[in-house]
Amino acid sequence: MRELDDALDRLHHDVRTADVPLDAVRARVLAAAAASSAPKRARHARWLAPVAVAAAAALITGVVVLDDGAGQQPAVAGTSSGAPAATTPPAVELLSAREYLTRAADAITAVDQPLAAGQYRYIAAHEWNRRGMMIGTSVDEPAAAPSGYAYLVESRTETWIPQDVTREWLNRRTPLAGAKWLGGTVPQSEAPLPEPDVTAKGERRGACGDFFPGSLPEKVCGDPADWDNPDFYAPLPRDPRALLQWLRDLTAQRGSTPTVVFHFGVQLLHTGLVPADLRASLYRALALLDGVTVADGRANLDGRVGVAVTIEDVHERRELIVDPATGDFIGERTVAGPQPHEPYIEPGTVTGYSAITTKVVDGLGETG
């Protein structure tokens, strides 16, 4: 099993060679963070997106061409498309990552929709994750180029959380049919798609979201230090700089680099449980990090368009997708950099993404 400590220590080298549940991963987080009194990670057996190293120390201005009202983007000056020049100048906004995240924070309503008795918070993640195989690697040849292959595979993870979190939750994991060849040192015809891990499919129930009883560390129902528990978020600071310091303290064992802090901020958002006021503060806190930039002004995840705010290095970039008009966290995405760790993956290739939907439903198992 791949573990978070190894992924961070090696900066996502040899990433995602199998479907890996986060039970062991989060156990490692607990152990690593104990010395700095960091709160416990909850356990959801799902992919953990990799981290990247910040490449710049200053916020870089992003250019977004706004919709022209007819569902099309106007032509951009300086390009050669063979079409006549637009008669009216396009609407262009020049915004930095900090400005985008601040705008998103400002757009968030003060209160989330509350849960009534019998209702559930439904969190769905439509995901494409890397799955593959490393071939012929050896500790005796540390300098050898990686050999292997990788696919991008599709899945859906759904979780229903009751108003009283000590009651029964439902988690459903469904492998889907989608599979895309990312590349390899062998032909695709010689590269069978690995089967998903047993924890990556099926339906499980458990009070307090304890879907894998018997796993270590033991999940304590109602533990306020478990970030599956909504009570975990109540005492966290709402001041962006204080919240950023909390994130740095949380990640002290990993060096508290902007990359690692950004990574953990995205992981918090991925839970779907961060309340509106804290989500606004988290956006503002992440905007203070060095190296945060705008990568894509029209990032599309499952038909929802937002802004990709990112930290990156030559190997990979990690993206937080946010709708600045509503403040919604749309999801996350990873993209291979100019020098991917796996030389058989082309630069610029999308190597994973999760589109997140959160809503309130009236019954366990209902989706709308």
CSV table of N, CA and C in Angstrom, one decimal, residues 70-215:
chain,number,residue,atom,x,y,z
A,70,ALA,N,-23.3,34.4,-26.0
A,70,ALA,CA,-23.9,33.5,-27.0
A,70,ALA,C,-23.3,32.1,-26.8
A,71,GLY,N,-22.6,31.9,-25.7
A,71,GLY,CA,-22.1,30.6,-25.4
A,71,GLY,C,-20.7,30.4,-26.1
A,72,GLN,N,-20.1,31.4,-26.7
A,72,GLN,CA,-18.8,31.2,-27.3
A,72,GLN,C,-17.9,32.3,-26.8
A,73,GLN,N,-16.6,32.0,-26.9
A,73,GLN,CA,-15.6,32.9,-26.5
A,73,GLN,C,-15.2,33.8,-27.7
A,74,PRO,N,-15.1,35.1,-27.5
A,74,PRO,CA,-14.6,35.9,-28.6
A,74,PRO,C,-13.2,35.6,-29.0
A,75,ALA,N,-12.8,35.9,-30.2
A,75,ALA,CA,-11.4,35.7,-30.7
A,75,ALA,C,-10.5,36.6,-29.8
A,76,VAL,N,-9.3,36.0,-29.6
A,76,VAL,CA,-8.3,36.7,-28.8
A,76,VAL,C,-7.3,37.4,-29.7
A,77,ALA,N,-7.1,38.7,-29.5
A,77,ALA,CA,-6.2,39.5,-30.3
A,77,ALA,C,-4.8,38.8,-30.4
A,78,GLY,N,-4.2,38.9,-31.6
A,78,GLY,CA,-2.9,38.3,-31.7
A,78,GLY,C,-2.9,36.9,-32.2
A,79,THR,N,-4.0,36.3,-32.3
A,79,THR,CA,-4.1,34.9,-32.8
A,79,THR,C,-4.5,34.9,-34.3
A,80,SER,N,-4.2,33.9,-35.0
A,80,SER,CA,-4.5,33.8,-36.4
A,80,SER,C,-5.5,32.6,-36.6
A,81,SER,N,-6.7,32.9,-36.8
A,81,SER,CA,-7.8,31.9,-37.0
A,81,SER,C,-8.4,31.9,-38.3
A,82,GLY,N,-8.1,32.9,-39.2
A,82,GLY,CA,-8.7,33.0,-40.5
A,82,GLY,C,-10.1,33.7,-40.4
A,83,ALA,N,-10.6,34.0,-39.2
A,83,ALA,CA,-11.9,34.6,-39.1
A,83,ALA,C,-11.7,36.1,-39.0
A,84,PRO,N,-12.8,36.9,-39.4
A,84,PRO,CA,-12.7,38.3,-39.3
A,84,PRO,C,-12.6,38.8,-37.9
A,85,ALA,N,-11.9,39.9,-37.7
A,85,ALA,CA,-11.8,40.4,-36.3
A,85,ALA,C,-13.1,40.8,-35.7
A,86,ALA,N,-13.2,40.6,-34.4
A,86,ALA,CA,-14.4,40.9,-33.7
A,86,ALA,C,-14.7,42.4,-33.8
A,87,THR,N,-15.9,42.8,-34.0
A,87,THR,CA,-16.3,44.2,-34.1
A,87,THR,C,-16.3,44.9,-32.7
A,88,THR,N,-16.4,44.1,-31.7
A,88,THR,CA,-16.4,44.7,-30.3
A,88,THR,C,-15.3,44.0,-29.5
A,89,PRO,N,-14.6,44.7,-28.7
A,89,PRO,CA,-13.5,44.1,-28.0
A,89,PRO,C,-14.0,43.0,-27.0
A,90,PRO,N,-13.3,41.9,-26.8
A,90,PRO,CA,-13.8,40.9,-25.8
A,90,PRO,C,-13.7,41.5,-24.4
A,91,ALA,N,-14.6,40.9,-23.5
A,91,ALA,CA,-14.5,41.2,-22.1
A,91,ALA,C,-13.4,40.4,-21.5
A,92,VAL,N,-12.4,41.1,-21.0
A,92,VAL,CA,-11.2,40.3,-20.4
A,92,VAL,C,-11.0,40.8,-19.0
A,93,GLU,N,-10.8,39.8,-18.1
A,93,GLU,CA,-10.5,40.2,-16.7
A,93,GLU,C,-9.0,39.7,-16.5
A,94,LEU,N,-8.3,40.5,-15.8
A,94,LEU,CA,-6.9,40.2,-15.4
A,94,LEU,C,-6.9,40.0,-13.9
A,95,LEU,N,-7.0,38.8,-13.4
A,95,LEU,CA,-7.1,38.5,-12.0
A,95,LEU,C,-6.0,37.5,-11.6
A,96,SER,N,-5.4,37.8,-10.4
A,96,SER,CA,-4.5,36.8,-9.8
A,96,SER,C,-5.2,35.7,-9.1
A,97,ALA,N,-4.4,34.7,-8.8
A,97,ALA,CA,-5.0,33.6,-8.0
A,97,ALA,C,-5.6,34.1,-6.7
A,98,ARG,N,-4.9,35.1,-6.1
A,98,ARG,CA,-5.4,35.6,-4.8
A,98,ARG,C,-6.8,36.3,-5.0
A,99,GLU,N,-6.9,37.1,-6.2
A,99,GLU,CA,-8.1,37.8,-6.4
A,99,GLU,C,-9.3,36.8,-6.7
A,100,TYR,N,-9.0,35.7,-7.5
A,100,TYR,CA,-10.0,34.7,-7.7
A,100,TYR,C,-10.5,34.1,-6.4
A,101,LEU,N,-9.6,33.6,-5.6
A,101,LEU,CA,-10.0,33.0,-4.4
A,101,LEU,C,-10.7,34.0,-3.4
A,102,THR,N,-10.3,35.2,-3.4
A,102,THR,CA,-11.0,36.2,-2.6
A,102,THR,C,-12.4,36.4,-3.2
A,103,ARG,N,-12.5,36.5,-4.5
A,103,ARG,CA,-13.8,36.6,-5.1
A,103,ARG,C,-14.7,35.4,-4.7
A,104,ALA,N,-14.2,34.2,-4.8
A,104,ALA,CA,-14.9,33.1,-4.4
A,104,ALA,C,-15.4,33.1,-3.0
A,105,ALA,N,-14.4,33.5,-2.1
A,105,ALA,CA,-14.7,33.6,-0.7
A,105,ALA,C,-15.9,34.6,-0.4
A,106,ASP,N,-15.8,35.8,-1.1
A,106,ASP,CA,-16.9,36.8,-1.0
A,106,ASP,C,-18.2,36.3,-1.4
A,107,ALA,N,-18.2,35.4,-2.4
A,107,ALA,CA,-19.5,34.9,-3.0
A,107,ALA,C,-20.2,33.8,-2.1
A,108,ILE,N,-19.5,33.3,-1.2
A,108,ILE,CA,-20.1,32.2,-0.3
A,108,ILE,C,-21.1,32.8,0.6
A,109,THR,N,-22.2,32.1,0.7
A,109,THR,CA,-23.3,32.6,1.6
A,109,THR,C,-22.8,32.3,3.0
A,110,ALA,N,-23.4,33.0,4.0
A,110,ALA,CA,-22.9,32.9,5.4
A,110,ALA,C,-23.2,31.5,6.0
A,111,VAL,N,-24.3,30.9,5.5
A,111,VAL,CA,-24.8,29.7,6.2
A,111,VAL,C,-25.1,28.6,5.2
A,112,ASP,N,-24.6,27.3,5.4
A,112,ASP,CA,-25.0,26.2,4.6
A,112,ASP,C,-26.4,25.8,4.9
A,113,GLN,N,-27.0,25.1,3.9
A,113,GLN,CA,-28.3,24.5,4.2
A,113,GLN,C,-28.3,23.5,5.3
A,114,PRO,N,-29.1,23.8,6.4
A,114,PRO,CA,-29.0,22.9,7.5
A,114,PRO,C,-29.7,21.6,7.3
A,115,LEU,N,-29.4,20.6,8.0
A,115,LEU,CA,-30.0,19.3,7.9
A,115,LEU,C,-31.2,19.2,9.0
A,116,ALA,N,-32.4,18.8,8.5
A,116,ALA,CA,-33.5,18.6,9.4
A,116,ALA,C,-33.4,17.1,9.8
A,117,ALA,N,-34.2,16.8,10.9
A,117,ALA,CA,-34.2,15.4,11.3
A,117,ALA,C,-34.6,14.5,10.2
A,118,GLY,N,-33.9,13.4,10.0
A,118,GLY,CA,-34.1,12.4,9.0
A,118,GLY,C,-33.5,12.7,7.6
A,119,GLN,N,-32.8,13.9,7.5
A,119,GLN,CA,-32.2,14.3,6.3
A,119,GLN,C,-30.7,13.9,6.3
A,120,TYR,N,-30.1,13.9,5.1
A,120,TYR,CA,-28.7,13.4,5.0
A,120,TYR,C,-27.9,14.4,4.1
A,121,ARG,N,-26.6,14.6,4.5
A,121,ARG,CA,-25.8,15.4,3.5
A,121,ARG,C,-25.2,14.3,2.6
A,122,TYR,N,-25.4,14.6,1.3
A,122,TYR,CA,-25.0,13.6,0.2
A,122,TYR,C,-23.8,14.2,-0.5
A,123,ILE,N,-22.7,13.5,-0.5
A,123,ILE,CA,-21.4,13.9,-1.1
A,123,ILE,C,-21.1,12.9,-2.2
A,124,ALA,N,-21.0,13.4,-3.4
A,124,ALA,CA,-20.7,12.5,-4.5
A,124,ALA,C,-19.4,13.0,-5.2
A,125,ALA,N,-18.5,12.0,-5.5
A,125,ALA,CA,-17.3,12.3,-6.2
A,125,ALA,C,-17.2,11.5,-7.4
A,126,HIS,N,-17.3,12.1,-8.6
A,126,HIS,CA,-17.0,11.4,-9.9
A,126,HIS,C,-15.6,11.6,-10.2
A,127,GLU,N,-14.8,10.4,-10.2
A,127,GLU,CA,-13.4,10.5,-10.2
A,127,GLU,C,-12.8,9.7,-11.4
A,128,TRP,N,-11.7,10.3,-11.9
A,128,TRP,CA,-10.8,9.5,-12.8
A,128,TRP,C,-9.4,9.5,-12.1
A,129,ASN,N,-9.0,8.3,-11.8
A,129,ASN,CA,-7.7,8.1,-11.1
A,129,ASN,C,-6.8,7.2,-11.8
A,130,ARG,N,-5.5,7.4,-11.6
A,130,ARG,CA,-4.5,6.6,-12.3
A,130,ARG,C,-4.4,5.2,-11.7
A,131,ARG,N,-4.3,4.2,-12.5
A,131,ARG,CA,-4.0,2.9,-12.0
A,131,ARG,C,-3.1,2.2,-13.0
A,132,GLY,N,-2.1,1.6,-12.5
A,132,GLY,CA,-1.1,1.0,-13.4
A,132,GLY,C,-0.2,0.0,-12.8
A,133,MET,N,1.0,-0.2,-13.4
A,133,MET,CA,1.9,-1.2,-12.9
A,133,MET,C,3.3,-0.7,-13.2
A,134,MET,N,4.2,-0.9,-12.2
A,134,MET,CA,5.6,-0.6,-12.3
A,134,MET,C,6.3,-1.9,-12.7
A,135,ILE,N,7.2,-1.9,-13.7
A,135,ILE,CA,7.8,-3.1,-14.2
A,135,ILE,C,9.3,-3.2,-14.0
A,136,GLY,N,9.8,-4.2,-13.5
A,136,GLY,CA,11.2,-4.5,-13.4
A,136,GLY,C,12.0,-3.4,-12.6
A,137,THR,N,11.4,-2.8,-11.6
A,137,THR,CA,12.1,-1.8,-10.8
A,137,THR,C,13.0,-2.6,-9.8
A,138,SER,N,14.1,-2.0,-9.5
A,138,SER,CA,15.1,-2.7,-8.6
A,138,SER,C,15.8,-1.7,-7.7
A,139,VAL,N,16.0,-2.0,-6.4
A,139,VAL,CA,16.8,-1.1,-5.6
A,139,VAL,C,18.2,-1.1,-6.0
A,140,ASP,N,18.7,-2.1,-6.8
A,140,ASP,CA,20.1,-2.1,-7.2
A,140,ASP,C,20.3,-1.2,-8.4
A,141,GLU,N,19.2,-0.7,-9.0
A,141,GLU,CA,19.3,0.2,-10.1
A,141,GLU,C,18.5,1.5,-9.9
A,142,PRO,N,18.9,2.3,-8.8
A,142,PRO,CA,18.1,3.5,-8.5
A,142,PRO,C,18.1,4.5,-9.6
A,143,ALA,N,19.1,4.5,-10.5
A,143,ALA,CA,19.2,5.5,-11.5
A,143,ALA,C,18.4,5.1,-12.8
A,144,ALA,N,17.9,3.9,-12.8
A,144,ALA,CA,17.2,3.4,-14.0
A,144,ALA,C,15.9,4.1,-14.2
A,145,ALA,N,15.6,4.4,-15.4
A,145,ALA,CA,14.4,5.1,-15.8
A,145,ALA,C,13.2,4.2,-15.4
A,146,PRO,N,12.1,4.7,-14.9
A,146,PRO,CA,11.0,3.9,-14.5
A,146,PRO,C,10.4,3.2,-15.7
A,147,SER,N,10.0,1.9,-15.5
A,147,SER,CA,9.4,1.1,-16.5
A,147,SER,C,8.0,0.7,-16.0
A,148,GLY,N,7.0,0.8,-16.9
A,148,GLY,CA,5.7,0.4,-16.5
A,148,GLY,C,4.6,1.0,-17.4
A,149,TYR,N,3.4,1.1,-16.9
A,149,TYR,CA,2.3,1.7,-17.7
A,149,TYR,C,1.3,2.2,-16.8
A,150,ALA,N,0.4,3.0,-17.3
A,150,ALA,CA,-0.7,3.6,-16.5
A,150,ALA,C,-1.9,3.8,-17.3
A,151,TYR,N,-3.1,3.7,-16.7
A,151,TYR,CA,-4.4,4.0,-17.2
A,151,TYR,C,-5.0,5.1,-16.3
A,152,LEU,N,-6.0,5.8,-16.9
A,152,LEU,CA,-6.9,6.6,-16.1
A,152,LEU,C,-8.2,5.9,-16.1
A,153,VAL,N,-8.7,5.6,-14.9
A,153,VAL,CA,-9.9,4.8,-14.7
A,153,VAL,C,-11.0,5.6,-14.0
A,154,GLU,N,-12.2,5.3,-14.3
A,154,GLU,CA,-13.4,6.1,-13.8
A,154,GLU,C,-14.1,5.4,-12.7
A,155,SER,N,-14.6,6.2,-11.7
A,155,SER,CA,-15.3,5.6,-10.6
A,155,SER,C,-16.2,6.7,-10.0
A,156,ARG,N,-17.1,6.2,-9.1
A,156,ARG,CA,-18.0,7.1,-8.4
A,156,ARG,C,-18.0,6.7,-6.9
A,157,THR,N,-17.8,7.7,-6.1
A,157,THR,CA,-17.9,7.4,-4.6
A,157,THR,C,-19.0,8.3,-4.0
A,158,GLU,N,-19.9,7.7,-3.3
A,158,GLU,CA,-21.1,8.5,-2.7
A,158,GLU,C,-21.1,8.2,-1.2
A,159,THR,N,-21.4,9.2,-0.5
A,159,THR,CA,-21.5,9.1,1.0
A,159,THR,C,-22.7,9.9,1.5
A,160,TRP,N,-23.5,9.2,2.4
A,160,TRP,CA,-24.6,9.9,3.0
A,160,TRP,C,-24.3,10.0,4.5
A,161,ILE,N,-24.4,11.2,5.0
A,161,ILE,CA,-24.1,11.6,6.4
A,161,ILE,C,-25.3,12.1,7.1
A,162,PRO,N,-25.8,11.4,8.1
A,162,PRO,CA,-27.0,11.9,8.8
A,162,PRO,C,-26.8,13.1,9.6
A,163,GLN,N,-27.9,13.8,10.0
A,163,GLN,CA,-27.9,14.9,10.9
A,163,GLN,C,-27.1,14.6,12.2
A,164,ASP,N,-27.5,13.5,12.8
A,164,ASP,CA,-26.7,13.0,13.9
A,164,ASP,C,-25.6,12.1,13.5
A,165,VAL,N,-24.4,12.6,13.5
A,165,VAL,CA,-23.3,11.8,12.9
A,165,VAL,C,-23.0,10.5,13.6
A,166,THR,N,-23.6,10.3,14.8
A,166,THR,CA,-23.3,9.1,15.5
A,166,THR,C,-24.3,7.9,15.0
A,167,ARG,N,-25.2,8.3,14.1
A,167,ARG,CA,-26.1,7.2,13.5
A,167,ARG,C,-25.4,6.7,12.3
A,168,GLU,N,-26.1,5.8,11.6
A,168,GLU,CA,-25.5,5.1,10.5
A,168,GLU,C,-25.3,5.9,9.2
A,169,TRP,N,-24.1,5.8,8.7
A,169,TRP,CA,-23.8,6.4,7.4
A,169,TRP,C,-23.8,5.4,6.3
A,170,LEU,N,-23.9,5.8,5.1
A,170,LEU,CA,-23.8,4.9,3.9
A,170,LEU,C,-22.7,5.4,3.0
A,171,ASN,N,-21.9,4.4,2.5
A,171,ASN,CA,-20.8,4.7,1.6
A,171,ASN,C,-20.9,3.7,0.4
A,172,ARG,N,-21.0,4.2,-0.8
A,172,ARG,CA,-21.1,3.4,-2.0
A,172,ARG,C,-20.0,3.7,-3.0
A,173,ARG,N,-19.3,2.7,-3.4
A,173,ARG,CA,-18.2,2.9,-4.3
A,173,ARG,C,-18.4,2.0,-5.6
A,174,THR,N,-18.4,2.7,-6.7
A,174,THR,CA,-18.8,2.1,-7.9
A,174,THR,C,-17.8,2.3,-9.0
A,175,PRO,N,-17.0,1.2,-9.4
A,175,PRO,CA,-16.1,1.3,-10.6
A,175,PRO,C,-17.0,1.5,-11.8
A,176,LEU,N,-16.6,2.5,-12.7
A,176,LEU,CA,-17.3,2.7,-13.9
A,176,LEU,C,-16.5,2.2,-15.1
A,177,ALA,N,-17.1,2.3,-16.3
A,177,ALA,CA,-16.5,1.7,-17.5
A,177,ALA,C,-15.4,2.4,-18.1
A,178,GLY,N,-15.3,3.7,-17.8
A,178,GLY,CA,-14.3,4.5,-18.4
A,178,GLY,C,-12.8,4.1,-18.1
A,179,ALA,N,-12.0,4.0,-19.1
A,179,ALA,CA,-10.6,3.7,-19.0
A,179,ALA,C,-9.8,4.4,-20.1
A,180,LYS,N,-8.8,5.1,-19.8
A,180,LYS,CA,-8.0,5.8,-20.8
A,180,LYS,C,-6.6,5.5,-20.7
A,181,TRP,N,-5.9,5.1,-21.8
A,181,TRP,CA,-4.5,4.8,-21.8
A,181,TRP,C,-3.7,6.1,-21.6
A,182,LEU,N,-2.8,6.1,-20.6
A,182,LEU,CA,-1.9,7.2,-20.4
A,182,LEU,C,-0.6,7.0,-21.0
A,183,GLY,N,-0.1,5.8,-21.1
A,183,GLY,CA,1.2,5.5,-21.7
A,183,GLY,C,1.9,4.5,-21.0
A,184,GLY,N,3.0,4.0,-21.6
A,184,GLY,CA,3.8,3.0,-21.0
A,184,GLY,C,5.0,2.6,-21.7
A,185,THR,N,5.9,1.8,-21.1
A,185,THR,CA,7.1,1.4,-21.8
A,185,THR,C,6.9,0.1,-22.6
A,186,VAL,N,5.6,-0.4,-22.5
A,186,VAL,CA,5.2,-1.6,-23.3
A,186,VAL,C,4.0,-1.1,-24.1
A,187,PRO,N,3.7,-1.8,-25.2
A,187,PRO,CA,2.5,-1.5,-25.9
A,187,PRO,C,1.2,-1.7,-25.1
A,188,GLN,N,0.2,-1.0,-25.4
A,188,GLN,CA,-1.1,-1.1,-24.6
A,188,GLN,C,-1.6,-2.6,-24.7
A,189,SER,N,-1.4,-3.2,-25.9
A,189,SER,CA,-1.8,-4.6,-26.0
A,189,SER,C,-1.2,-5.6,-25.0
A,190,GLU,N,-0.1,-5.2,-24.5
A,190,GLU,CA,0.6,-6.0,-23.5
A,190,GLU,C,0.5,-5.5,-22.1
A,191,ALA,N,-0.5,-4.6,-21.9
A,191,ALA,CA,-0.6,-4.0,-20.6
A,191,ALA,C,-2.1,-4.1,-20.1
A,192,PRO,N,-2.3,-5.2,-19.4
A,192,PRO,CA,-3.7,-5.5,-18.9
A,192,PRO,C,-4.1,-4.4,-17.8
A,193,LEU,N,-5.3,-4.0,-17.8
A,193,LEU,CA,-5.8,-3.1,-16.8
A,193,LEU,C,-5.9,-3.8,-15.5
A,194,PRO,N,-5.2,-3.3,-14.5
A,194,PRO,CA,-5.3,-4.0,-13.2
A,194,PRO,C,-6.7,-3.9,-12.6
A,195,GLU,N,-7.0,-4.9,-11.9
A,195,GLU,CA,-8.3,-5.0,-11.2
A,195,GLU,C,-8.3,-4.0,-10.0
A,196,PRO,N,-9.5,-3.4,-9.7
A,196,PRO,CA,-9.5,-2.4,-8.6
A,196,PRO,C,-9.4,-3.2,-7.3
A,197,ASP,N,-8.9,-2.5,-6.3
A,197,ASP,CA,-8.8,-3.1,-5.0
A,197,ASP,C,-10.2,-3.4,-4.4
A,198,VAL,N,-10.2,-4.4,-3.5
A,198,VAL,CA,-11.5,-4.8,-3.0
A,198,VAL,C,-12.2,-3.7,-2.3
A,199,THR,N,-11.5,-2.8,-1.7
A,199,THR,CA,-12.1,-1.7,-1.0
A,199,THR,C,-12.7,-0.6,-1.9
A,200,ALA,N,-12.4,-0.7,-3.2
A,200,ALA,CA,-12.8,0.3,-4.2
A,200,ALA,C,-14.1,0.1,-4.8
A,201,LYS,N,-14.8,-0.9,-4.3
A,201,LYS,CA,-16.2,-1.2,-4.8
A,201,LYS,C,-17.0,-1.8,-3.7
A,202,GLY,N,-18.4,-1.6,-3.8
A,202,GLY,CA,-19.3,-2.1,-2.9
A,202,GLY,C,-19.9,-1.1,-2.0
A,203,GLU,N,-20.9,-1.5,-1.2
A,203,GLU,CA,-21.6,-0.6,-0.3
A,203,GLU,C,-21.3,-1.0,1.1
A,204,ARG,N,-21.1,0.0,2.0
A,204,ARG,CA,-20.8,-0.2,3.4
A,204,ARG,C,-21.5,0.8,4.2
A,205,ARG,N,-21.9,0.3,5.4
A,205,ARG,CA,-22.6,1.2,6.4
A,205,ARG,C,-21.9,1.1,7.7
A,206,GLY,N,-22.0,2.2,8.5
A,206,GLY,CA,-21.4,2.3,9.8
A,206,GLY,C,-21.7,3.6,10.5
A,207,ALA,N,-21.9,3.5,11.8
A,207,ALA,CA,-22.1,4.7,12.6
A,207,ALA,C,-20.9,5.5,12.6
A,208,CYS,N,-21.0,6.8,12.5
A,208,CYS,CA,-19.9,7.8,12.4
A,208,CYS,C,-19.0,7.6,11.2
A,209,GLY,N,-19.5,6.9,10.2
A,209,GLY,CA,-18.7,6.7,9.0
A,209,GLY,C,-17.6,5.6,9.2
A,210,ASP,N,-17.8,4.7,10.1
A,210,ASP,CA,-16.8,3.7,10.4
A,210,ASP,C,-17.1,2.5,9.4
A,211,PHE,N,-16.7,2.7,8.2
A,211,PHE,CA,-17.0,1.7,7.1
A,211,PHE,C,-16.0,0.5,7.2
A,212,PHE,N,-14.9,0.6,7.9
A,212,PHE,CA,-14.0,-0.5,8.0
A,212,PHE,C,-13.6,-0.8,9.5
A,213,PRO,N,-14.6,-1.3,10.2
A,213,PRO,CA,-14.3,-1.6,11.6
A,213,PRO,C,-13.2,-2.6,11.8
A,214,GLY,N,-12.4,-2.4,12.8
A,214,GLY,CA,-11.2,-3.2,13.0
A,214,GLY,C,-10.0,-2.6,12.4
A,215,SER,N,-10.1,-1.6,11.6
A,215,SER,CA,-8.9,-0.9,11.1
A,215,SER,C,-8.3,-0.1,12.2
